[in-house]
Amino acid sequence: MTENSNDIEQAEDRVPRRVIGTPPPRGEASALGAPASTDEPIVYEGATFPDPAKARKAERIVALLFLVSFVGAVAFIASYVAFQVGTIGRTQVSNFALGSSLTVALLALAAGIVVWVRQIMPKYNLVQQRHPMVSDPEVRESVAETFLQGANESGFVKHKLLRRTLLLAAAPLGLLPLVLLKDLGPLPETTLRHTVWKKGRRLMVEGTKQPIRAADFNSPGGILSVVPEGYEEDLNALAKATLILIKFRPEDLKPGTKLNWTHDSIVAYSKICTHVGCPAALYEQTTHHILCPCHQSTFDAADGAKVIFGPAARPLPQLPIGVDGEGYLIAQSDFNVPVGPSFWERGDAEAEARGQA
Amino acid sequence: MSLDSAPKAIAGPANFIDERIGAGSFLKRNLRKVFPDHWSFLLGEIALYSFVILLLTGTFLTFWFKPSMGEVTYNGSYGPLVGVHMSEAYASSLNISFDVRGGLLMRQIHHWAALLFVAGMMVHMLRVFFTGAYRKPRELNWIIGVLLLNLALLEGLTGYSLPDDLLSGAGLRITEGVLISLPLVGTYATFFLFGGEYPGHDVISRFYSIHILLIPGILLALITAHLILMWVQKHTQMPGKGRTEQNVVGAPFYPSFMAKSGAYFLFTFGVLALLGTFAQINPIWLFGPYTPADISAGSQPDFYMGFLEGSLRLMPSWEINFLGYTLPLSVLIPALLPLGIVMTGLALYPFAEQWITGDRREHHIADRPRNNPHRTAIGMAAITFYGLLWLLGANDWISAKFHISLYTTTNVGRVLIIAGPAIAYFVAYRMCIGLQRHDQDVLSHGVESGVIKRMPSGEYIEVHVPPAEDIAAHVRGKEPIPAIEAAPDSDGVPPKGMRGPLGRLRAKLSETYSTDTEAISLDEGHNGHGAPHAAVGAGEDETKSIGH
């Protein structure tokens, strides 16, 4: 060790005791490798030093790069102080100033070290031996013996009752974390089968939150995104109850659409895709196709929103609508099937609904 | 000037530590640990440094991010959204972007680093696969790698859901749709994750603790184990002069590898800072707050989730109803099957290969991909499978940019996803064989020198020279692929274990997997076919120069 002034076995007559604070004498063994004995670069097997002239030239390049890095880091601090945020424009300037200076500081430092390694450090071709990962047979044998010895000493093998009750005790302990997680959420029960739509609830335009007068929604091909009255900003309600409302020419409607659920050729479908629940938000007027932008399930809005392409397996459920006394569009009831993506307990709700009708 | 003894500032602490934990003997063994050099060995380091940068930038972001779905009215610096109702998570993400100095930079570096983290892992994994570096004794580290990749995907998913903007919400909705489709437990899992019906009020804070504590903790532990195993088992090396299965040839950890790694970290950080400054990523302020009623067309997940998006898009609308229950195959199959095939295949490959080849030896020399054509072909088929799914996750963009009908892209994709990997397998296999023949050519005929020589007969030939010594050594590093002994003995009875159907399958697989090594051997010399070639240089005959 370098500072072995406590080493009482040191031969004092040969090596003078060091005074604390003075450099250790040359030639003393160090934990950090044998000290060099001369000022000349040591050349050893597997290391080829570069030409000193080239190394000196490289040193200047490295120094320049390190200086650039220093300037970059200082510029970063200066930018932090100089450029405030608070508007979009100022944020942009601050971002560019901080980012560029950080980039310069990091890349210049990286480049400097690379030049240092490649042109000043030696080229290495060191060889080390590998040994098989497996332990020696004697070691393995000894470990096996120790294991058996310990197992027998512990009494785990001999005392059957101990072993069995221990396993019994451990089993429910492993279940505790699972039990604790039960309160993460309520059970599904039948919540997925209902939405907030009910008889008389008005249809509101998403965004403006205005009710829709049937007589005003009168140009065929028109489309609206609709939310339920009273739940315009309730995301949980919207995740199931959002509608897509389309006005047709009467002759365009095909048998798949339930006509007594429409009002004056205005049809309401669930906007929640039956595939994985994205809002099926794209509508093509000429073909009456509703397209979900996530996975491109395509539904024919004129024909009961039946699937004509893509991974969705079921049509978008239709909501029965009518008008109230003031001529505003309202729901006649809730959906008769669960909306949105399929789930295990769902079953063939469409067939059941048909059976009831 | 040279250092004669360790400076006191270093020697003092070194002595302090050594006297307490005996670090000296560890350092004596390891300071000059040899690391082999090859550009492809740096790929994993990209992932490692990206992870470090993710921890640094991520910690910064947590100081301002509020993982809450409570509703607030935005009143920050971004004018277009002032007065809009949104979750606290989204508002604080906007706050980080516009009202914290360096916040936008750190957010963008964090996002870029996440992409680079996953990309680095993937490319590193491909390198390990194609060079057979997963072989004994490194199977455990390979499996840790597969786990790391899966965790990284999960970490990415939980991370990009946090800002609670419209885009991240679309991803969350798809996650919910997939989770709820699981048979038996789907609805329960969904209700437990979201604290009730989607979207609920809990998912952001739950994802937050998963994203910043649970997964990073596991990642950190596994990465540490990954590095320790690499250190203990020593790195593989490419074949070459003086390199054997029993040695490691390269540069020492201290000082060379250490400095190079430091530079490489800074370089990775620098490039990410460059991207974070000039390449805008995830401009959440443009998307607006999340509502399940809206979506923007062309929504795309981060690249590493694209293959799941593609497989969901590709799937036909299959759904089974029975006994009052529903099995939504159009969600289950695309969400679980490709990921399952790829990840299970990756995890089992080292063991499957051992079973097929019967090879239980340790391997420390990496294969050149061409020298194991079936493995390379399987890898290329998997890349094609993954790549096609990934590409089809953007089929709406392909359709829009190239004016192809959207449904055509899907239909073509449905065919390609089956045919593509098969074609890739065949092409890659033939390419490997072709490259091996080229290698053989180089060894037996030499390299074209560009020197044209007129023969006494008047014939012109191009002079071939022996390949450079290091290249020749690299090429000669080819190892035959072992096969199990399955030939019947003199009585026509196959060896034990090869008699049942499984044994016969194994024998057949083993034979196929190893065939090319018999067809193409690098050991032969020049056997005098074709035109005579003259050698230049030392005037020696080329047949001598390639002899062993």
Coordinates of N, CA and C in Angstrom, one line a residue, chain A residues 174-313:
Chain A
G174 N -48.0 -16.3 0.4 CA -47.8 -15.9 -1.0 C -49.0 -15.3 -1.6
L175 N -50.2 -15.6 -1.1 CA -51.4 -15.1 -1.7 C -51.7 -13.7 -1.2
L176 N -51.1 -13.3 0.0 CA -51.5 -12.1 0.6 C -51.5 -10.9 -0.3
P177 N -50.3 -10.7 -1.1 CA -50.3 -9.6 -2.0 C -51.4 -9.5 -3.0
L178 N -51.8 -10.7 -3.5 CA -52.9 -10.8 -4.4 C -54.2 -10.3 -3.8
V179 N -54.4 -10.8 -2.6 CA -55.7 -10.4 -1.8 C -55.7 -8.9 -1.7
L180 N -54.5 -8.3 -1.3 CA -54.4 -6.9 -1.0 C -54.8 -6.1 -2.3
L181 N -54.5 -6.6 -3.4 CA -54.8 -5.9 -4.7 C -56.2 -5.8 -5.1
K182 N -57.1 -6.5 -4.3 CA -58.5 -6.6 -4.7 C -59.1 -5.2 -4.8
D183 N -58.8 -4.3 -3.9 CA -59.4 -3.0 -3.9 C -58.9 -2.1 -4.9
L184 N -58.1 -2.6 -5.9 CA -57.7 -1.7 -7.0 C -58.9 -1.2 -7.8
G185 N -59.9 -2.0 -7.8 CA -61.1 -1.5 -8.6 C -62.3 -2.3 -8.2
P186 N -63.5 -1.8 -8.5 CA -64.7 -2.5 -8.3 C -64.8 -3.7 -9.3
L187 N -65.7 -4.6 -9.0 CA -65.9 -5.7 -10.0 C -66.8 -5.1 -11.1
P188 N -66.6 -5.8 -12.3 CA -67.3 -5.2 -13.5 C -68.8 -5.3 -13.4
E189 N -69.3 -6.4 -12.7 CA -70.8 -6.6 -12.7 C -71.4 -6.4 -14.0
T190 N -72.4 -5.5 -14.1 CA -73.1 -5.3 -15.4 C -72.8 -3.9 -16.0
T191 N -71.9 -3.2 -15.4 CA -71.7 -1.8 -15.8 C -71.4 -1.7 -17.3
L192 N -70.7 -2.7 -17.9 CA -70.3 -2.6 -19.3 C -71.5 -2.7 -20.2
R193 N -72.6 -3.1 -19.6 CA -73.8 -3.3 -20.5 C -74.7 -2.1 -20.6
H194 N -74.3 -1.1 -19.8 CA -75.2 0.1 -19.8 C -74.4 1.3 -20.1
T195 N -75.1 2.3 -20.6 CA -74.5 3.7 -20.8 C -75.4 4.6 -20.1
V196 N -75.1 5.9 -20.1 CA -75.9 6.9 -19.4 C -77.1 7.3 -20.3
W197 N -77.2 6.8 -21.5 CA -78.4 7.1 -22.3 C -79.7 6.5 -21.7
K198 N -80.8 7.3 -21.7 CA -82.0 6.8 -21.2 C -83.1 7.6 -21.9
K199 N -84.3 7.1 -21.8 CA -85.4 7.8 -22.5 C -85.5 9.3 -22.1
G200 N -85.5 10.1 -23.1 CA -85.7 11.5 -22.9 C -84.4 12.3 -22.8
R201 N -83.2 11.7 -22.6 CA -82.0 12.4 -22.5 C -81.6 13.0 -23.8
R202 N -81.3 14.3 -23.8 CA -81.0 15.0 -25.1 C -79.7 14.7 -25.6
L203 N -79.6 14.8 -27.0 CA -78.3 14.6 -27.7 C -77.7 16.0 -27.8
M204 N -76.4 16.1 -27.3 CA -75.8 17.4 -27.4 C -74.6 17.4 -28.3
V205 N -74.3 18.5 -29.0 CA -73.2 18.5 -29.9 C -71.9 18.5 -29.1
E206 N -71.0 17.6 -29.4 CA -69.7 17.6 -28.7 C -69.0 18.9 -28.9
G207 N -68.4 19.5 -27.9 CA -67.7 20.8 -28.0 C -68.6 21.9 -27.7
T208 N -69.6 22.2 -28.5 CA -70.5 23.4 -28.2 C -71.5 23.1 -27.1
K209 N -71.7 21.8 -26.8 CA -72.7 21.4 -25.8 C -74.1 21.9 -26.0
Q210 N -74.5 22.1 -27.2 CA -75.8 22.6 -27.6 C -76.7 21.4 -28.0
P211 N -78.0 21.5 -27.6 CA -78.9 20.4 -28.0 C -79.2 20.6 -29.5
I212 N -79.6 19.5 -30.2 CA -79.8 19.5 -31.6 C -81.2 19.5 -32.0
R213 N -81.7 20.5 -32.7 CA -83.0 20.6 -33.2 C -83.1 19.7 -34.5
A214 N -83.9 18.7 -34.5 CA -84.0 17.8 -35.6 C -84.2 18.6 -36.9
A215 N -85.0 19.6 -36.9 CA -85.3 20.3 -38.1 C -84.1 21.1 -38.6
D216 N -83.2 21.4 -37.7 CA -82.0 22.2 -38.2 C -80.9 21.2 -38.8
F217 N -81.0 20.0 -38.4 CA -80.0 19.0 -38.9 C -80.5 18.3 -40.1
N218 N -80.6 19.1 -41.2 CA -81.4 18.6 -42.3 C -80.7 18.4 -43.6
S219 N -79.4 18.7 -43.7 CA -78.7 18.4 -45.0 C -78.2 17.0 -45.0
P220 N -78.6 16.2 -46.0 CA -78.2 14.8 -46.1 C -76.7 14.8 -46.2
G221 N -76.1 13.8 -45.5 CA -74.6 13.7 -45.5 C -74.0 14.4 -44.3
G222 N -74.8 15.1 -43.6 CA -74.3 15.8 -42.4 C -73.9 14.8 -41.3
I223 N -73.0 15.2 -40.5 CA -72.5 14.3 -39.5 C -72.1 15.1 -38.2
L224 N -72.5 14.6 -37.1 CA -72.1 15.3 -35.8 C -71.6 14.3 -34.8
S225 N -70.7 14.8 -34.0 CA -70.3 14.0 -32.9 C -71.1 14.4 -31.7
V226 N -71.7 13.4 -31.0 CA -72.8 13.8 -30.0 C -72.4 13.2 -28.7
V227 N -72.7 14.0 -27.6 CA -72.5 13.5 -26.2 C -73.8 13.6 -25.5
P228 N -74.0 12.9 -24.4 CA -75.3 12.9 -23.7 C -75.4 14.2 -22.8
E229 N -76.6 14.7 -22.7 CA -76.8 15.9 -21.9 C -76.5 15.6 -20.4
G230 N -75.8 16.5 -19.8 CA -75.4 16.3 -18.4 C -74.1 15.6 -18.2
Y231 N -73.6 15.0 -19.2 CA -72.3 14.2 -19.1 C -71.3 14.7 -20.2
E232 N -71.4 16.0 -20.5 CA -70.6 16.5 -21.6 C -69.1 16.4 -21.4
E233 N -68.7 16.4 -20.1 CA -67.3 16.4 -19.8 C -66.9 15.2 -18.9
D234 N -67.9 14.3 -18.7 CA -67.6 13.1 -17.9 C -67.0 12.0 -18.8
L235 N -65.7 11.9 -18.6 CA -64.9 11.0 -19.5 C -65.4 9.6 -19.4
N236 N -65.7 9.1 -18.2 CA -66.2 7.7 -18.1 C -67.5 7.5 -18.9
A237 N -68.4 8.5 -18.8 CA -69.6 8.4 -19.5 C -69.3 8.4 -21.0
L238 N -68.5 9.4 -21.4 CA -68.2 9.5 -22.8 C -67.5 8.3 -23.5
A239 N -66.7 7.6 -22.7 CA -66.0 6.5 -23.2 C -67.0 5.4 -23.7
K240 N -68.2 5.5 -23.3 CA -69.2 4.5 -23.8 C -70.3 5.2 -24.6
A241 N -70.7 6.4 -24.2 CA -71.9 7.0 -24.7 C -71.8 7.9 -25.9
T242 N -70.6 8.2 -26.3 CA -70.4 9.1 -27.4 C -71.1 8.5 -28.7
L243 N -71.7 9.4 -29.5 CA -72.4 9.0 -30.6 C -71.9 9.6 -31.9
I244 N -72.2 9.0 -33.0 CA -72.0 9.6 -34.3 C -73.4 9.7 -34.9
L245 N -73.7 11.0 -35.3 CA -75.1 11.2 -35.7 C -75.0 11.6 -37.2
I246 N -75.8 10.9 -38.0 CA -75.7 11.1 -39.5 C -77.1 11.3 -40.1
K247 N -77.2 12.3 -40.9 CA -78.4 12.6 -41.6 C -78.4 11.9 -43.0
F248 N -79.4 11.1 -43.4 CA -79.4 10.4 -44.7 C -80.5 11.0 -45.5
R249 N -80.4 10.7 -46.8 CA -81.6 10.8 -47.7 C -82.4 9.5 -47.4
P250 N -83.7 9.6 -47.3 CA -84.5 8.4 -46.9 C -84.2 7.2 -47.8
E251 N -84.0 7.5 -49.1 CA -83.8 6.3 -50.0 C -82.4 5.7 -49.9
D252 N -81.5 6.3 -49.2 CA -80.2 5.7 -49.0 C -80.2 4.7 -47.9
L253 N -81.1 4.7 -47.0 CA -81.1 3.8 -45.9 C -81.4 2.4 -46.3
K254 N -80.6 1.4 -45.8 CA -80.7 0.0 -46.2 C -81.3 -0.8 -45.1
P255 N -81.8 -2.0 -45.3 CA -82.5 -2.8 -44.3 C -81.8 -3.0 -43.0
G256 N -80.5 -2.9 -43.0 CA -79.8 -3.2 -41.7 C -80.0 -2.1 -40.7
T257 N -80.4 -0.9 -41.1 CA -80.7 0.1 -40.2 C -82.1 0.0 -39.6
K258 N -82.3 0.1 -38.3 CA -83.6 0.0 -37.7 C -84.3 1.3 -37.9
L259 N -85.3 1.4 -38.8 CA -85.9 2.6 -39.2 C -86.7 3.3 -38.1
N260 N -87.3 2.4 -37.2 CA -88.1 3.0 -36.1 C -87.2 3.6 -35.0
W261 N -85.9 3.4 -35.1 CA -85.0 4.0 -34.2 C -84.4 5.3 -34.7
T262 N -84.8 5.6 -36.0 CA -84.3 6.9 -36.5 C -85.3 7.9 -36.4
H263 N -84.9 9.2 -36.7 CA -85.9 10.2 -36.7 C -85.6 11.0 -38.0
D264 N -86.6 11.0 -38.9 CA -86.4 11.8 -40.1 C -85.1 11.5 -40.8
S265 N -84.8 10.2 -40.9 CA -83.6 9.7 -41.6 C -82.3 10.2 -40.8
I266 N -82.4 10.6 -39.6 CA -81.2 10.8 -38.8 C -81.0 9.6 -38.0
V267 N -79.7 9.0 -38.1 CA -79.4 7.8 -37.4 C -78.3 8.1 -36.4
A268 N -78.4 7.4 -35.3 CA -77.3 7.6 -34.2 C -76.7 6.2 -34.0
Y269 N -75.3 6.2 -34.1 CA -74.6 5.0 -33.8 C -73.6 5.3 -32.7
S270 N -73.2 4.3 -32.0 CA -72.2 4.4 -31.0 C -70.9 4.8 -31.8
K271 N -70.1 5.8 -31.2 CA -68.9 6.2 -31.9 C -67.7 5.3 -31.5
I272 N -68.0 4.4 -30.5 CA -66.9 3.6 -29.9 C -66.8 2.4 -30.7
C273 N -65.6 2.2 -31.3 CA -65.4 1.1 -32.3 C -65.5 -0.2 -31.5
T274 N -66.2 -1.2 -32.2 CA -66.4 -2.5 -31.5 C -65.1 -3.4 -31.5
H275 N -64.0 -2.8 -32.1 CA -62.8 -3.6 -32.1 C -62.0 -3.4 -30.8
V276 N -61.4 -2.3 -30.6 CA -60.7 -2.1 -29.3 C -61.1 -0.7 -28.7
G277 N -62.1 -0.1 -29.2 CA -62.7 1.1 -28.5 C -62.2 2.5 -28.9
C278 N -61.5 2.6 -30.0 CA -61.2 3.9 -30.5 C -62.4 4.6 -31.0
P279 N -62.5 5.9 -31.0 CA -63.6 6.6 -31.6 C -63.6 6.4 -33.1
A280 N -64.6 5.8 -33.7 CA -64.7 5.6 -35.1 C -65.1 7.0 -35.7
A281 N -64.1 7.8 -36.0 CA -64.4 9.2 -36.2 C -64.4 9.7 -37.7
L282 N -64.0 8.8 -38.6 CA -63.9 9.3 -40.0 C -65.2 8.9 -40.7
Y283 N -65.7 9.8 -41.5 CA -66.9 9.5 -42.3 C -66.8 9.9 -43.7
E284 N -67.1 9.0 -44.6 CA -67.0 9.3 -46.0 C -68.4 9.5 -46.6
Q285 N -68.8 10.7 -46.9 CA -70.1 11.0 -47.3 C -70.7 10.2 -48.5
T286 N -69.8 10.0 -49.5 CA -70.3 9.4 -50.8 C -70.6 7.9 -50.6
T287 N -69.8 7.2 -49.8 CA -70.0 5.8 -49.6 C -70.7 5.5 -48.3
H288 N -71.0 6.4 -47.5 CA -71.6 6.2 -46.1 C -70.7 5.3 -45.3
H289 N -69.4 5.4 -45.5 CA -68.5 4.5 -44.7 C -68.1 5.3 -43.4
I290 N -68.2 4.6 -42.3 CA -67.5 5.1 -41.1 C -66.2 4.3 -40.9
L291 N -65.1 5.0 -40.7 CA -63.8 4.4 -40.7 C -63.2 4.7 -39.3
C292 N -62.7 3.7 -38.6 CA -62.0 3.9 -37.4 C -60.5 4.1 -37.7
P293 N -60.0 5.3 -37.3 CA -58.6 5.6 -37.7 C -57.5 4.7 -37.1
C294 N -57.9 4.0 -36.0 CA -56.9 3.2 -35.3 C -56.5 1.9 -36.1
H295 N -57.5 1.1 -36.4 CA -57.2 -0.1 -37.1 C -58.1 -0.4 -38.4
Q296 N -58.7 0.7 -38.8 CA -59.4 0.8 -40.1 C -60.5 -0.1 -40.3
S297 N -61.2 -0.4 -39.2 CA -62.5 -1.1 -39.3 C -63.4 -0.2 -40.0
T298 N -64.1 -0.7 -41.0 CA -65.0 0.1 -41.8 C -66.4 -0.4 -41.6
F299 N -67.4 0.6 -41.4 CA -68.8 0.2 -41.2 C -69.6 1.0 -42.2
D300 N -70.7 0.3 -42.7 CA -71.6 0.9 -43.6 C -72.7 1.6 -42.8
A301 N -72.6 2.9 -42.7 CA -73.6 3.6 -41.9 C -75.0 3.6 -42.4
A302 N -75.1 3.4 -43.7 CA -76.5 3.3 -44.3 C -77.1 1.9 -44.0
D303 N -76.3 1.0 -43.7 CA -76.8 -0.4 -43.5 C -76.6 -0.9 -42.1
G304 N -77.0 -0.2 -41.1 CA -76.9 -0.6 -39.7 C -75.5 -0.7 -39.2
A305 N -74.6 0.1 -39.9 CA -73.2 0.1 -39.5 C -72.6 -1.3 -39.5
K306 N -73.0 -2.1 -40.4 CA -72.4 -3.4 -40.5 C -70.9 -3.3 -40.9
V307 N -70.1 -4.3 -40.5 CA -68.7 -4.3 -40.8 C -68.5 -4.6 -42.3
I308 N -67.7 -3.8 -43.0 CA -67.4 -4.2 -44.4 C -65.9 -4.4 -44.6
F309 N -65.1 -4.0 -43.7 CA -63.7 -4.3 -43.8 C -63.1 -4.1 -42.4
G310 N -61.9 -4.8 -42.2 CA -61.1 -4.5 -41.0 C -61.4 -5.5 -39.9
P311 N -60.8 -5.4 -38.8 CA -60.8 -6.4 -37.7 C -62.0 -6.4 -36.8
A312 N -62.8 -5.3 -36.9 CA -64.0 -5.3 -36.0 C -65.0 -6.4 -36.4
A313 N -65.6 -7.1 -35.4 CA -66.4 -8.2 -35.7 C -67.9 -7.9 -35.6

